XYZ file of C-alpha atoms in Angstrom:
495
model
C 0.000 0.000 0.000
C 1.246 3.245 -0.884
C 1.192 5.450 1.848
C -1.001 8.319 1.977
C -0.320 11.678 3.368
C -1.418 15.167 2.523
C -4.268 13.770 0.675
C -5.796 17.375 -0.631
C -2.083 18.148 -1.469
C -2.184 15.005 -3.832
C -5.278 15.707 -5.366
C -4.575 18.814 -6.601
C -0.714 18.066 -7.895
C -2.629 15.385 -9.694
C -5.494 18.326 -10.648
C -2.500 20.616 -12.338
C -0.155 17.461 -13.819
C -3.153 16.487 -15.987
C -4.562 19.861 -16.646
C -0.405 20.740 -18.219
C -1.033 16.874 -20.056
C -4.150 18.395 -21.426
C -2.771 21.597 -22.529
C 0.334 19.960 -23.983
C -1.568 17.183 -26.107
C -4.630 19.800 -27.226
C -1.928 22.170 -28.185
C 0.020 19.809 -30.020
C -3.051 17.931 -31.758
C -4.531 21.538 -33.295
C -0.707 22.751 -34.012
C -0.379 19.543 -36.246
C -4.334 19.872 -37.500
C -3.939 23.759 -38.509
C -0.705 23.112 -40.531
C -1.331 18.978 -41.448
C 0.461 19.100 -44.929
C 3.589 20.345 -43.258
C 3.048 17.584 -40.797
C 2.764 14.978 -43.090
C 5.603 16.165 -44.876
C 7.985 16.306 -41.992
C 7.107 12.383 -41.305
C 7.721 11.791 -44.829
C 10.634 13.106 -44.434
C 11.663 11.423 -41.162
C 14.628 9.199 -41.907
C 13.017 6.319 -39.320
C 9.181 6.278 -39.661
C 8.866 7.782 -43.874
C 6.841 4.525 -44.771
C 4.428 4.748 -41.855
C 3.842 8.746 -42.315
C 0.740 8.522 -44.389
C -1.255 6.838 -40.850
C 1.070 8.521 -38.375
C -0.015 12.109 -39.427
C -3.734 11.014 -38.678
C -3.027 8.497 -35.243
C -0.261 11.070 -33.667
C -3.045 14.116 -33.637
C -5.893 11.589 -33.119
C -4.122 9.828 -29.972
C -3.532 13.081 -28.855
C -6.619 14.445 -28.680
C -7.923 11.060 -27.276
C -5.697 11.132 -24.356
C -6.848 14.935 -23.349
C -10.351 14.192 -23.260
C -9.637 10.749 -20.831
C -7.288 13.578 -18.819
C -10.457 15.723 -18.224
C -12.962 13.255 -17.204
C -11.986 12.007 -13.669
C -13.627 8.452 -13.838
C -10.811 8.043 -17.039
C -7.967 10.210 -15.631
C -5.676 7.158 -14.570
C -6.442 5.302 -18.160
C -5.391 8.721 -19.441
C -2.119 9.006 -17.806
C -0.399 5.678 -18.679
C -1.433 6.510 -22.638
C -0.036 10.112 -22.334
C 3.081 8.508 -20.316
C 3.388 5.849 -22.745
C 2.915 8.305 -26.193
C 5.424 10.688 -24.364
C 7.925 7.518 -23.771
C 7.132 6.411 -27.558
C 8.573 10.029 -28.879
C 11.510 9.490 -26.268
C 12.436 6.498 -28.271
C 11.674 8.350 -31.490
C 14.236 10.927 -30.304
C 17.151 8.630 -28.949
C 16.716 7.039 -32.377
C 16.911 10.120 -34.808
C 20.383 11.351 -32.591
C 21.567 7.856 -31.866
C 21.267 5.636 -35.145
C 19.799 8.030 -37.971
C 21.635 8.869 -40.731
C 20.660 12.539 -40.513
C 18.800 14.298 -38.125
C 15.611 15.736 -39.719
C 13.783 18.862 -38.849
C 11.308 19.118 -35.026
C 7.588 18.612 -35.411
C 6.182 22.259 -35.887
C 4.423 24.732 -32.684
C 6.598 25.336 -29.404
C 8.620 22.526 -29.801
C 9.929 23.778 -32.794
C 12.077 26.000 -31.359
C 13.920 23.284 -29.561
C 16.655 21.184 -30.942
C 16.462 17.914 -30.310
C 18.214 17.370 -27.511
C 16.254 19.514 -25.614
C 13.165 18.204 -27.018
C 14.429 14.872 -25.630
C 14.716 16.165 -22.556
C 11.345 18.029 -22.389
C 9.571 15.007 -22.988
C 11.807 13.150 -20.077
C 10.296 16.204 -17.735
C 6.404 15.289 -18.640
C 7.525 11.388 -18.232
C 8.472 12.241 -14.726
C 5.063 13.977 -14.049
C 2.897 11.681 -15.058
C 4.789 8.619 -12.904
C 4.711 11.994 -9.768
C 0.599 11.691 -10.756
C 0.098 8.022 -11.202
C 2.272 7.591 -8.232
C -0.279 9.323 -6.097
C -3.032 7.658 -7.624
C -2.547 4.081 -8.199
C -3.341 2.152 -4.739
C -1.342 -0.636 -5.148
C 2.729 0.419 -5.767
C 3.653 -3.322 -7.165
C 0.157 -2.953 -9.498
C 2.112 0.493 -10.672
C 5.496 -0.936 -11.026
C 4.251 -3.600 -13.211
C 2.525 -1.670 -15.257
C 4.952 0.928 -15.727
C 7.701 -1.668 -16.675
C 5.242 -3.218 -19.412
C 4.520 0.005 -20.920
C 8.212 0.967 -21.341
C 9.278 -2.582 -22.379
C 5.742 -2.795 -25.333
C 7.029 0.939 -26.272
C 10.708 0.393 -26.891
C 9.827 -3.012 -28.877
C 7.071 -1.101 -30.398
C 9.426 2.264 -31.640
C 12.455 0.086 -32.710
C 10.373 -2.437 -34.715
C 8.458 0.210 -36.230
C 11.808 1.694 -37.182
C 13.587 -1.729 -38.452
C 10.433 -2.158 -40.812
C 10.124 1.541 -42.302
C 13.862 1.588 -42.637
C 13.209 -2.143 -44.563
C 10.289 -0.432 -46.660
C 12.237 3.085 -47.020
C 15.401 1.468 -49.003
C 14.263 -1.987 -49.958
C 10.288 -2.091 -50.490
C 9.822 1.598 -51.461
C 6.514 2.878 -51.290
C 7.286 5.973 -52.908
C 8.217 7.964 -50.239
C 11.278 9.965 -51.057
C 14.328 11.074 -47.954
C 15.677 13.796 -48.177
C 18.410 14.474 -45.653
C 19.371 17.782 -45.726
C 21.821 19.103 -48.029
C 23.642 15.911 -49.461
C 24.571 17.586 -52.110
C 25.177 21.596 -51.761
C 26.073 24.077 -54.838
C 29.710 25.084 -54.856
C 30.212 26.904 -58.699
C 29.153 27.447 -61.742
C 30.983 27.948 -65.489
C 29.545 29.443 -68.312
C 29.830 27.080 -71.364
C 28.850 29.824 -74.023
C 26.719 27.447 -75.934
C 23.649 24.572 -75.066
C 24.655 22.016 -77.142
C 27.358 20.382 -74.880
C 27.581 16.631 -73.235
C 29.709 14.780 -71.034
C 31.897 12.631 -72.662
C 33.927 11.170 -69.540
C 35.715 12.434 -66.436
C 39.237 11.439 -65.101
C 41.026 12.574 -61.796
C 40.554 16.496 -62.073
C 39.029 17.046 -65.708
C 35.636 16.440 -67.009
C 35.226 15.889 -71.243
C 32.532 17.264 -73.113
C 31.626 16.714 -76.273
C 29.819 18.926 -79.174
C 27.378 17.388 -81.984
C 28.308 21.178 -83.522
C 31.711 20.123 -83.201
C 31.983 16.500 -83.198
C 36.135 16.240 -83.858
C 36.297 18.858 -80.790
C 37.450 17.266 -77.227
C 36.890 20.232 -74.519
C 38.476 19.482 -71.081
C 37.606 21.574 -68.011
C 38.795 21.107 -65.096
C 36.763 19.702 -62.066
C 37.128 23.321 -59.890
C 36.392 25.470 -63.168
C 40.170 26.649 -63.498
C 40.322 25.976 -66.982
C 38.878 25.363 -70.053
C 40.634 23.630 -73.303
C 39.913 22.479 -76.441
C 41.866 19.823 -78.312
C 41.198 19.425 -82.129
C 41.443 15.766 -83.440
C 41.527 13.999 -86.735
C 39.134 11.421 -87.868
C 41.509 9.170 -90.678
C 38.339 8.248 -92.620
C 36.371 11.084 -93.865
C 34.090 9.232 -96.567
C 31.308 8.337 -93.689
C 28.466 10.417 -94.027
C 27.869 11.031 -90.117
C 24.249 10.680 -88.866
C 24.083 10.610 -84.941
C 27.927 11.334 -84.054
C 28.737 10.579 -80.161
C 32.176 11.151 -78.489
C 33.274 9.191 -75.334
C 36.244 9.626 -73.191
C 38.316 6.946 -71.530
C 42.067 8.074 -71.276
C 44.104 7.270 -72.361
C 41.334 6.674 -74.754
C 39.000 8.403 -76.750
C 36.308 6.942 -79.014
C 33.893 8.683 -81.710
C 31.139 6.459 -82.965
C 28.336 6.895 -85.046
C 25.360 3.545 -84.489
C 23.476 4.823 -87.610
C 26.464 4.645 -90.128
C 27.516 2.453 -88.238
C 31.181 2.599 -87.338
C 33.622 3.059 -84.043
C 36.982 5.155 -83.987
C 39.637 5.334 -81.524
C 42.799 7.260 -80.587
C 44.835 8.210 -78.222
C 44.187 11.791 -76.018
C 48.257 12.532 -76.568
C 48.202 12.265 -80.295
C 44.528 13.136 -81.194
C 43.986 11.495 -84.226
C 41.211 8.829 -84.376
C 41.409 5.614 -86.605
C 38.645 3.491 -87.565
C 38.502 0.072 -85.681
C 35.376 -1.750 -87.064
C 32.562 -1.138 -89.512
C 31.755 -4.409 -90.212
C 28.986 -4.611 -87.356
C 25.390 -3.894 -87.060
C 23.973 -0.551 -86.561
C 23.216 0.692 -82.729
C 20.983 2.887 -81.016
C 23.048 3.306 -78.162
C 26.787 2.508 -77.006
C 29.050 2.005 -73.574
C 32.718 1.771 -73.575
C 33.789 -0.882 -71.247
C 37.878 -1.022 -72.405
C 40.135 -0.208 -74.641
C 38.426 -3.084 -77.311
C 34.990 -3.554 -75.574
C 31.650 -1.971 -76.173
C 28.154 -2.976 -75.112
C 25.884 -1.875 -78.014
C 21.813 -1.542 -77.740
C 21.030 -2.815 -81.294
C 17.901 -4.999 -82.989
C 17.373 -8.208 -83.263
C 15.207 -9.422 -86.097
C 12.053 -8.424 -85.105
C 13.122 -4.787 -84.583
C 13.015 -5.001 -81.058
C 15.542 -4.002 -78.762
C 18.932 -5.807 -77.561
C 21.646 -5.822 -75.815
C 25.389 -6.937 -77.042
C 28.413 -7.433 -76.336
C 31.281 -5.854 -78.788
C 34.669 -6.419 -79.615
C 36.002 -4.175 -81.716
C 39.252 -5.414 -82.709
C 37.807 -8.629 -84.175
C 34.141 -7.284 -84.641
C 32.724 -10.345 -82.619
C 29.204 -9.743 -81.261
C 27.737 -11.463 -78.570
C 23.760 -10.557 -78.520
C 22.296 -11.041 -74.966
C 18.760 -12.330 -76.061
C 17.467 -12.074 -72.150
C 18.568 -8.971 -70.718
C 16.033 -6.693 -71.605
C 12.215 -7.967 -70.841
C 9.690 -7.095 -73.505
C 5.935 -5.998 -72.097
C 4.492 -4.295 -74.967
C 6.346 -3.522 -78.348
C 9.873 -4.940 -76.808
C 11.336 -1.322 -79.171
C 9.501 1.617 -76.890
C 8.691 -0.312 -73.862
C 12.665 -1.369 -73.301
C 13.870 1.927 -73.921
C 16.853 3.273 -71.639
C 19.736 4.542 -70.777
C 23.372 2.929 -70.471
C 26.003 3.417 -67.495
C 29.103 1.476 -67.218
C 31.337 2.010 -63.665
C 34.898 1.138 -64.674
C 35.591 1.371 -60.631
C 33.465 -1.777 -59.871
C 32.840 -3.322 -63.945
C 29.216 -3.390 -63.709
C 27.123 -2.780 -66.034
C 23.592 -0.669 -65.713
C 20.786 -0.465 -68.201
C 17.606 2.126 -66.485
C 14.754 1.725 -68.069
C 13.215 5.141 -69.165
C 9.007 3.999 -68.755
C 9.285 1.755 -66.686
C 10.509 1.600 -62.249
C 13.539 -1.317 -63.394
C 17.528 -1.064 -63.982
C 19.409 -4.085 -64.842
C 23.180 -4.735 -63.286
C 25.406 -6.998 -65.252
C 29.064 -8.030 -64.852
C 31.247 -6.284 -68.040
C 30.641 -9.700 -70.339
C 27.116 -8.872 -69.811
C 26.201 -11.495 -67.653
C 23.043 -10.631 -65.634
C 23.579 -10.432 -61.677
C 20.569 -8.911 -60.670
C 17.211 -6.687 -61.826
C 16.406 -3.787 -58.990
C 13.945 -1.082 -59.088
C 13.690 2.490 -58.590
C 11.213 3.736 -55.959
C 8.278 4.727 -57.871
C 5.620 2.172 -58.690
C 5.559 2.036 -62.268
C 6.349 -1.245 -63.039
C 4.822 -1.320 -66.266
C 5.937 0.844 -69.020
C 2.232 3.395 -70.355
C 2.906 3.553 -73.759
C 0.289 3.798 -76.337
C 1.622 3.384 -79.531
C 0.635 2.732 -83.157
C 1.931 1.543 -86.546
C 2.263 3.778 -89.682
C 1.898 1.540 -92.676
C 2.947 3.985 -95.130
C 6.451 4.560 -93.245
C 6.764 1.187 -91.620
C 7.337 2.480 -88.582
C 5.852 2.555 -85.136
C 5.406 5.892 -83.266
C 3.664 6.958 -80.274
C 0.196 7.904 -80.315
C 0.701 9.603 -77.045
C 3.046 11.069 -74.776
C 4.388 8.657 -73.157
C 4.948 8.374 -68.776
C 8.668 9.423 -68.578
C 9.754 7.775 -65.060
C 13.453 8.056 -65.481
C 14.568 11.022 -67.655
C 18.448 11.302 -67.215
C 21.334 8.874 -65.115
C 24.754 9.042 -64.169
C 26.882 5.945 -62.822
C 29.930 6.228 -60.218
C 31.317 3.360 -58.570
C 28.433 1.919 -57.125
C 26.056 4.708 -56.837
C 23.075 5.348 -59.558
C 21.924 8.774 -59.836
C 18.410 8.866 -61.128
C 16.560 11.876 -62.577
C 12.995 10.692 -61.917
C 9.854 12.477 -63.409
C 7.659 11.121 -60.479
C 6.779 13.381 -57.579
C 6.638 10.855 -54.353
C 4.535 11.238 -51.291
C 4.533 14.173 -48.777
C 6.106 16.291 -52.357
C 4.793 20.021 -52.966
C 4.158 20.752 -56.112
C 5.986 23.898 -56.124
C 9.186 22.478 -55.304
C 8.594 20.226 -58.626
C 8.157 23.243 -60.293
C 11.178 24.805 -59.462
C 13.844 21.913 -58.980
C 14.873 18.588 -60.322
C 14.961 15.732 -57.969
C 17.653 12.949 -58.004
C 17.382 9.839 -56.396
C 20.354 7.494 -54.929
C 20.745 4.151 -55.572
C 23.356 1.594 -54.483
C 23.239 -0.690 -57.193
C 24.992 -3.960 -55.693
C 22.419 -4.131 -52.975
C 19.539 -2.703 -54.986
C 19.362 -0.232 -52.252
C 17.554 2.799 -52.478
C 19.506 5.476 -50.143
C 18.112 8.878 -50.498
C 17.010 12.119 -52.230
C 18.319 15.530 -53.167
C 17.190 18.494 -55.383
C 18.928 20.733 -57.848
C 17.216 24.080 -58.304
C 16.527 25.072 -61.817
C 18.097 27.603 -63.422
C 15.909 30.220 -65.176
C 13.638 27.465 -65.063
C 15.549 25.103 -67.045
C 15.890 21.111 -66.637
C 19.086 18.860 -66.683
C 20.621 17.999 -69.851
C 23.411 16.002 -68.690
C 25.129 14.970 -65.190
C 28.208 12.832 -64.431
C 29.265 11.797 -60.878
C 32.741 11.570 -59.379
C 33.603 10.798 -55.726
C 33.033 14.353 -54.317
C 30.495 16.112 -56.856
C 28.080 15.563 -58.973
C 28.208 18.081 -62.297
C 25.162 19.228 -64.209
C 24.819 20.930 -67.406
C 21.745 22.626 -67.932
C 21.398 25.165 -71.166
C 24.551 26.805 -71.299
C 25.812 26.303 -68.086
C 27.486 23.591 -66.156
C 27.273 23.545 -62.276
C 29.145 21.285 -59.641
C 27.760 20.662 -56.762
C 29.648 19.332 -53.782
C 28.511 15.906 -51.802
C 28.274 15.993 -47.879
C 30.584 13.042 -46.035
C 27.270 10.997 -45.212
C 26.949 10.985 -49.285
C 30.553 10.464 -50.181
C 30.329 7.491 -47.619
C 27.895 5.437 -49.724
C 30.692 4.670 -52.560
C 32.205 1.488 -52.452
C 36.300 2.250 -52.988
């Protein structure tokens, strides 16, 4: 038996411990209610509980409220108590989790507690813990009915916070359901160059310089360097001038560089310290797209004989060609539907093909031997093409705009950087209006890891990126910007 003394004393420490509860929970409830799409943005965005947020930012406000109307009834008050000690000892948990074992600590919860970092929010909600054991501790009858009770809701909260975290962090990175993180400022803008003309590409990037290359100038190699220093231009010589160039493409690999044309088709290659490219093969089929793998290697996207789309292998010394019959999965057409974009990362020799339509990429080893299919975290697992056959010009064509998914990649080492058309959950449309989002991939686990966005400029998109292991570079119009990764970013590469 608890011993009683003071009794009227009691009563009314009780009367003013539940009247602050009340005030505390009402005020945070309508605080959350008044601004909810904030709310439910912040959860999104919580790096522990983002794939719960869409019922979170209705129970959190709801239990709230619930709990402050037991507090003012007396025949409920105790029942009230344990839930608001328990929901207080829940967001203790929360809190020791976000500064203890997240990967970046997000931003507070909106009203007063706003203005308090987390630490101190930690320790607020340690302060109201302590108040409502001072209350039940003066109500409860029976003290080994109070310890029990106590220790059960501590022990069901802990297992409850940590396993809620363990399965959002599973559904965040492995079992997406569209709900982008966004830590803040993974990637931050450091400069910006002025290319004096929109018609530049990355052609490769080595050490300190980045390569561009020029359709306008297609036997022009222009080297900047990674910090904007400087800005050259090297002039080479193609040996064979009798192709008529369709679709001209440069690639750097030094000490290699490569100029190839899929539609002629042929492949040149010289050396970046004598500039003068020789032709190594035409004797092979004609490509949509091309990756350089080596010196010798390529891995083409041609068409097999039903004009659908495949993947090859390509040696260009001896002109063998290994087709790949099962990389790419047809669902409609097998030309438009398998549409994508090619990646090779020379630092770990895989191989990715990212669909454009559809929420799939496709890791291979450099011989093109399939290790594993992943997907990006949108749910678009089928491509939404509608498209129709003109007789007259035997050719298919799309009868509507298609759903772009993923517009524009760049592979480094083991990280895929997606630029995804698809706004996720908790996403303001006004920040799609006015930046481009990328998303993070580590492609040997089929991880997703996170989210950043570039701002436009003068409301333009991306036209090209490449990645290295401290920036990630983006041309857009006539200007290329680098932009600097934080150390929780640069940790994700594999070296």
């Amino acid at each position: 038996m608890i011993l009683k003394t003071n009794t009227s004393l009691k009563k009314i420490i009780v009367e003013v411990i539940c009247l602050v509860y009340i005030l505390l929970f009402i005020y945070a409830a309508v605080s959350k209610l008044l601004d909810f799409e904030n709310f439910q943005v912040q959860l999104g965005q919580s790096p522990l509980i983002s794939s719960f947020a869409a019922y979170l930012a209705f129970l959190v406000p709801a239990a709230e409220i619930l709990i402050g109307a037991l507090l003012g009834v007396p025949k409920f008050r105790k029942a009230g108590l344990y839930a608001g000690f328990g929901l207080i000892v829940m967001f203790s948990i929360y809190i020791y989790l976000i500064l203890n074992y997240s990967s970046y600590i997000p931003c507070s919860c909106g009203g007063i507690l706003e203005k308090m970092n987390w630490d101190q929010h930690f320790y607020f909600n340690i302060f109201f813990s302590i108040l409502a054991l001072i209350a039940l501790y003066f109500l409860e009858t029976d003290g080994l009915r109070l310890y029990k009770r106590i220790t059960v809701s501590i022990v069901s909260c802990i297992i409850l916070m940590v396993g809620l975290y363990i399965r959002s962090d599973e559904l965040a990175h492995k079992q997406n359901n569209f709900t982008r993180i966004f830590p803040p400022f993974p990637a931050t803008r450091e400069a910006a160059q002025n290319l004096k003309a929109n018609t530049y590409y990355f052609a490769g990037q080595n050490g300190d310089k980045l390569y561009l290359g020029n359709p306008t100038a297609p036997a022009v190699i222009t080297e900047v360097r990674t910090d904007f220093g400087q800005m050259r231009t090297y002039h080479f010589q193609i040996t064979d001038t009798l192709f008529r160039f369709l679709n001209i493409k440069l690639k750097v690999m030094p000490p290699y560089f490569f100029v190839y044309d899929g539609k002629v088709p042929c492949i040149f290659r010289g050396r970046l310290d004598q500039l003068k490219a020789e032709l190594q093969t035409a004797r092979i089929p004609g490509f949509t797209k091309a990756s350089v793998i080596d010196s010798t290697t390529f891995i083409i996207r041609n068409l097999n004989n039903k004009r659908e789309n495949l993947l090859s292998l390509l040696d260009i010394s001896s002109s063998k060609l290994q087709p790949s019959y099962e990389l790419l999965q047809k669902q409609s057409d097998g030309l438009f539907d398998t549409d994508g974009i090619l990646q090779y990362s020379k630092e770990t020799e895989k191989f990715v093909y990212l669909y454009y339509y559809r929420n799939e990429y496709i890791v291979t080893d450099k011989k093109l031997k399939l290790l594993h299919r992943g997907n990006t975290i949108d749910t678009t697992s089928k491509a939404s093409l509608k498209i129709e056959y003109i007789k007259s010009k035997n050719q298919r064509t799309f009868s509507n705009p298609p759903l772009l998914v993923n517009r524009l990649s760049t592979l480094h080492r083991n990280l895929l950087f997606v630029n995804s058309m698809l706004p996720g959950r908790f996403e303001g449309k006004k920040m799609w209006q006015n930046a481009n989002v990328i998303d993070v991939y580590n492609v040997l686990n089929k991880s997703y890891l996170m989210s950043f966005y570039i701002y436009k400029v003068d409301g333009e998109k991306i036209d090209d990126m490449i990645a290295t292991d401290s920036h990630i570079y983006i041309i857009t119009g006539s200007r290329m910007v680098s932009y600097k990764f934080s150390n929780p970013l640069k940790n994700k590469f594999k070296f």
